[in-house]
Coordinates of C-alpha atoms and ligand atoms in Angstrom, one line a residue:
M1195 CA 0.0 0.0 0.0
F1196 CA 1.2 3.5 -0.9
V1197 CA 0.1 6.6 0.8
I1198 CA 0.6 9.8 -1.2
S1199 CA 0.2 13.1 0.6
G1200 CA 1.2 16.7 0.2
P1201 CA -0.3 20.2 0.4
S1202 CA -3.3 21.0 -1.7
G1203 CA -2.0 22.6 -4.9
A1204 CA 1.2 20.5 -4.9
G1205 CA -0.1 18.7 -8.0
K1206 CA -0.7 15.3 -6.4
G1207 CA -3.6 14.5 -8.6
T1208 CA -1.7 15.2 -11.8
V1209 CA 1.3 13.2 -10.7
I1210 CA -0.9 10.3 -9.6
G1211 CA -2.7 10.4 -12.9
L1212 CA 0.6 10.0 -14.8
V1213 CA 1.7 7.3 -12.4
R1214 CA -1.5 5.3 -13.1
Q1215 CA -0.9 5.6 -16.9
R1216 CA 2.5 4.0 -16.4
L1217 CA 1.4 1.4 -13.9
P1218 CA -2.1 0.4 -15.0
H1219 CA -2.5 -2.4 -12.4
L1220 CA -2.4 0.1 -9.5
V1221 CA -5.7 0.4 -7.7
T1222 CA -6.6 4.0 -6.6
A1223 CA -8.9 4.0 -3.7
V1224 CA -11.8 6.4 -4.4
S1225 CA -12.4 8.4 -1.2
A1226 CA -15.6 9.7 0.2
T1227 CA -16.1 13.4 0.7
T1228 CA -18.8 15.8 1.8
R1229 CA -17.5 18.6 -0.5
T1230 CA -19.5 19.3 -3.6
P1231 CA -18.2 18.0 -7.0
R1232 CA -16.1 20.3 -9.1
P1233 CA -17.0 20.7 -12.8
G1234 CA -16.0 17.5 -14.6
E1235 CA -15.9 15.4 -11.4
A1236 CA -18.2 12.3 -11.4
D1237 CA -19.6 10.5 -8.4
G1238 CA -17.7 7.2 -7.9
R1239 CA -14.8 8.3 -10.1
E1240 CA -13.0 11.2 -8.3
Y1241 CA -14.9 10.7 -5.1
H1242 CA -17.9 9.1 -3.6
F1243 CA -19.8 12.3 -2.9
M1244 CA -22.1 12.1 0.2
D1245 CA -23.8 14.5 2.6
E1246 CA -22.5 14.9 6.1
A1247 CA -25.2 12.6 7.7
R1248 CA -24.3 9.7 5.4
F1249 CA -20.6 10.3 6.0
R1250 CA -21.1 10.4 9.8
A1251 CA -23.2 7.2 9.6
A1252 CA -20.3 5.5 7.7
V1253 CA -17.9 6.7 10.4
A1254 CA -20.1 5.2 13.1
A1255 CA -20.4 2.0 11.2
G1256 CA -16.6 1.7 11.1
D1257 CA -16.5 1.9 7.3
F1258 CA -13.4 4.1 7.1
L1259 CA -9.8 3.1 7.4
E1260 CA -9.2 6.8 8.2
W1261 CA -11.0 10.1 7.8
A1262 CA -10.3 13.7 8.5
E1263 CA -11.7 17.2 8.3
Y1264 CA -10.1 19.4 5.6
S1265 CA -11.0 22.9 4.7
G1266 CA -14.5 22.7 6.1
H1267 CA -15.4 19.3 4.6
L1268 CA -14.9 15.6 5.6
Y1269 CA -12.8 13.2 3.6
G1270 CA -12.2 9.5 4.2
T1271 CA -10.8 6.3 2.8
L1272 CA -13.4 3.5 2.7
R1273 CA -12.1 0.2 3.9
S1274 CA -14.0 -1.6 1.1
E1275 CA -12.0 0.4 -1.5
V1276 CA -8.6 -0.7 0.0
E1277 CA -9.5 -4.3 0.9
A1278 CA -10.8 -5.2 -2.5
G1279 CA -7.5 -4.1 -4.1
L1280 CA -5.2 -5.7 -1.5
A1281 CA -7.1 -9.0 -1.5
G1282 CA -6.7 -9.2 -5.2
G1283 CA -2.9 -8.8 -4.7
D1284 CA -2.8 -5.4 -6.3
D1285 CA -0.9 -2.4 -5.1
V1286 CA -3.3 0.2 -3.7
I1287 CA -2.6 3.9 -3.7
L1288 CA -4.2 6.5 -1.4
E1289 CA -4.1 10.2 -2.0
I1290 CA -4.9 11.8 1.3
E1291 CA -4.1 14.8 3.4
L1292 CA -1.7 14.8 6.4
Q1293 CA -4.0 13.8 9.3
G1294 CA -5.2 10.8 7.3
A1295 CA -1.6 9.9 6.3
R1296 CA -0.7 9.9 10.0
S1297 CA -3.6 7.6 11.0
V1298 CA -2.7 5.2 8.2
R1299 CA 0.9 5.2 9.5
R1300 CA -0.4 4.1 12.9
S1301 CA -2.8 1.4 11.6
M1302 CA -0.7 0.2 8.6
P1303 CA 3.0 0.9 9.4
E1304 CA 4.1 -1.2 6.5
A1305 CA 2.5 1.3 4.0
V1306 CA 5.0 3.2 2.0
S1307 CA 4.5 7.0 2.3
V1308 CA 5.4 9.6 -0.3
F1309 CA 5.1 13.4 0.2
I1310 CA 4.7 15.5 -2.9
V1311 CA 5.8 19.1 -2.5
P1312 CA 5.5 22.1 -4.9
P1313 CA 8.8 23.7 -5.9
S1314 CA 7.9 26.9 -3.9
T1315 CA 5.1 28.4 -2.0
S1316 CA 4.5 31.0 -4.6
E1317 CA 4.0 28.3 -7.2
L1318 CA 1.6 26.6 -4.9
E1319 CA -0.5 29.8 -4.5
Q1320 CA -0.5 30.3 -8.3
R1321 CA -1.7 26.7 -8.9
L1322 CA -4.5 27.1 -6.3
R1323 CA -5.7 30.4 -7.8
G1324 CA -5.2 29.1 -11.4
R1325 CA -7.6 26.2 -10.7
G1326 CA -10.3 28.8 -10.3
T1327 CA -12.6 26.5 -8.4
E1328 CA -12.3 27.9 -4.9
T1329 CA -13.3 31.3 -3.4
G1330 CA -10.6 33.7 -2.1
A1331 CA -11.4 32.6 1.5
A1332 CA -11.1 28.9 0.6
I1333 CA -7.8 29.5 -1.1
A1334 CA -6.5 31.4 1.9
R1335 CA -7.6 28.5 4.1
R1336 CA -5.9 26.0 1.9
L1337 CA -2.7 28.0 1.8
G1338 CA -2.6 28.3 5.6
R1339 CA -3.1 24.5 5.9
A1340 CA -0.4 24.0 3.2
E1341 CA 2.2 25.8 5.3
T1342 CA 1.5 23.5 8.3
E1343 CA 1.5 20.4 6.1
M1344 CA 4.9 21.4 4.5
A1345 CA 6.5 21.3 7.9
A1346 CA 5.6 17.6 8.1
A1347 CA 7.5 16.4 5.0
H1348 CA 10.1 14.7 7.2
E1349 CA 7.5 12.3 8.5
F1350 CA 7.4 10.6 5.1
R1351 CA 9.6 7.9 3.8
H1352 CA 10.0 9.7 0.5
V1353 CA 9.7 13.4 -0.5
V1354 CA 9.2 14.1 -4.2
I1355 CA 9.4 17.7 -5.6
N1356 CA 6.8 18.4 -8.2
D1357 CA 8.8 20.8 -10.4
D1358 CA 7.7 18.9 -13.4
A1359 CA 4.8 16.5 -13.3
E1360 CA 6.3 13.9 -15.7
R1361 CA 9.6 13.9 -13.8
A1362 CA 7.9 13.6 -10.4
A1363 CA 5.7 10.7 -11.8
D1364 CA 8.9 8.9 -12.9
E1365 CA 10.2 9.3 -9.4
V1366 CA 7.0 7.9 -7.8
V1367 CA 7.0 5.0 -10.3
A1368 CA 10.6 4.2 -9.3
I1369 CA 9.7 4.2 -5.6
I1370 CA 6.8 1.8 -6.3
E1371 CA 8.9 -0.5 -8.4
A1372 CA 11.8 -0.6 -6.0
Q1373 CA 9.3 -1.5 -3.2
R1374 CA 8.0 -4.4 -5.3
K1375 CA 11.5 -5.8 -5.8
D1376 CA 12.0 -5.7 -2.0
A1377 CA 8.7 -7.4 -1.2
Ligands
5GP1314 P1 -9.7 18.2 -2.7 O1 -10.9 18.9 -2.1 O2 -8.7 19.2 -3.3 O3 -10.1 17.1 -3.7 O4 -9.0 17.5 -1.6 C1 -8.5 18.2 -0.4 C2 -7.6 17.3 0.3 O5 -8.2 16.2 0.8 C3 -6.4 16.8 -0.5 O6 -5.2 17.1 0.3 C4 -6.6 15.4 -0.6 O7 -5.4 14.6 -0.7 C5 -7.3 15.1 0.6 N1 -8.1 13.8 0.6 C6 -8.8 13.3 -0.5 N2 -9.3 12.1 -0.1 C7 -9.0 11.9 1.2 C8 -9.3 10.8 2.1 O8 -9.9 9.8 1.8 N3 -8.8 11.0 3.4 C9 -8.1 12.1 3.8 N4 -7.6 12.1 5.0 N5 -7.8 13.1 2.9 C10 -8.3 13.0 1.7

């Protein structure tokens, strides 16, 4: 199992998309969230979109491997998404924020953790604004959180700088392949 984390705007989604093209057998766990879909996002593909009552019920039922509050919304990894992949012998990749990555480290210490960072804070801000999907207040909140998250890079086994998405994807692929050889 691979846990990929990093501040919002670091380009994790783009890098993971490229990694998946190169390693098609990788299973990406589709998370649940209470945030509303962005244009182009589909339920069950980017996320399982659910309202807070349903999310809380899933928490109470123990359906989540981990969950966290992020920028006013709830996000969580469904056990069912992870177990199906691992049971089939596939590598599973989780793209989650810092709190979630910390809980996975506690519950699955064997998981390989990768932290993706932007080349600079100004680049991060530009990417968040360029996305054009969040309000000014939401961007400010995400930037504040990004600073705290950056300070946690040392907690991860690998740190990958996303100066160029293709290059960063190569590095993540190499990490995954090296791990397989060791396993
Ligand atoms: P976004 O709203 O930009 O899609 O995601 C916001 C943050 O939530 C990102 O840092 C993303 O990695 C994180 N995230 C997505 N799914 C999960 C999840 O299942 N658990 C946790 N803890 N964080 C998640």
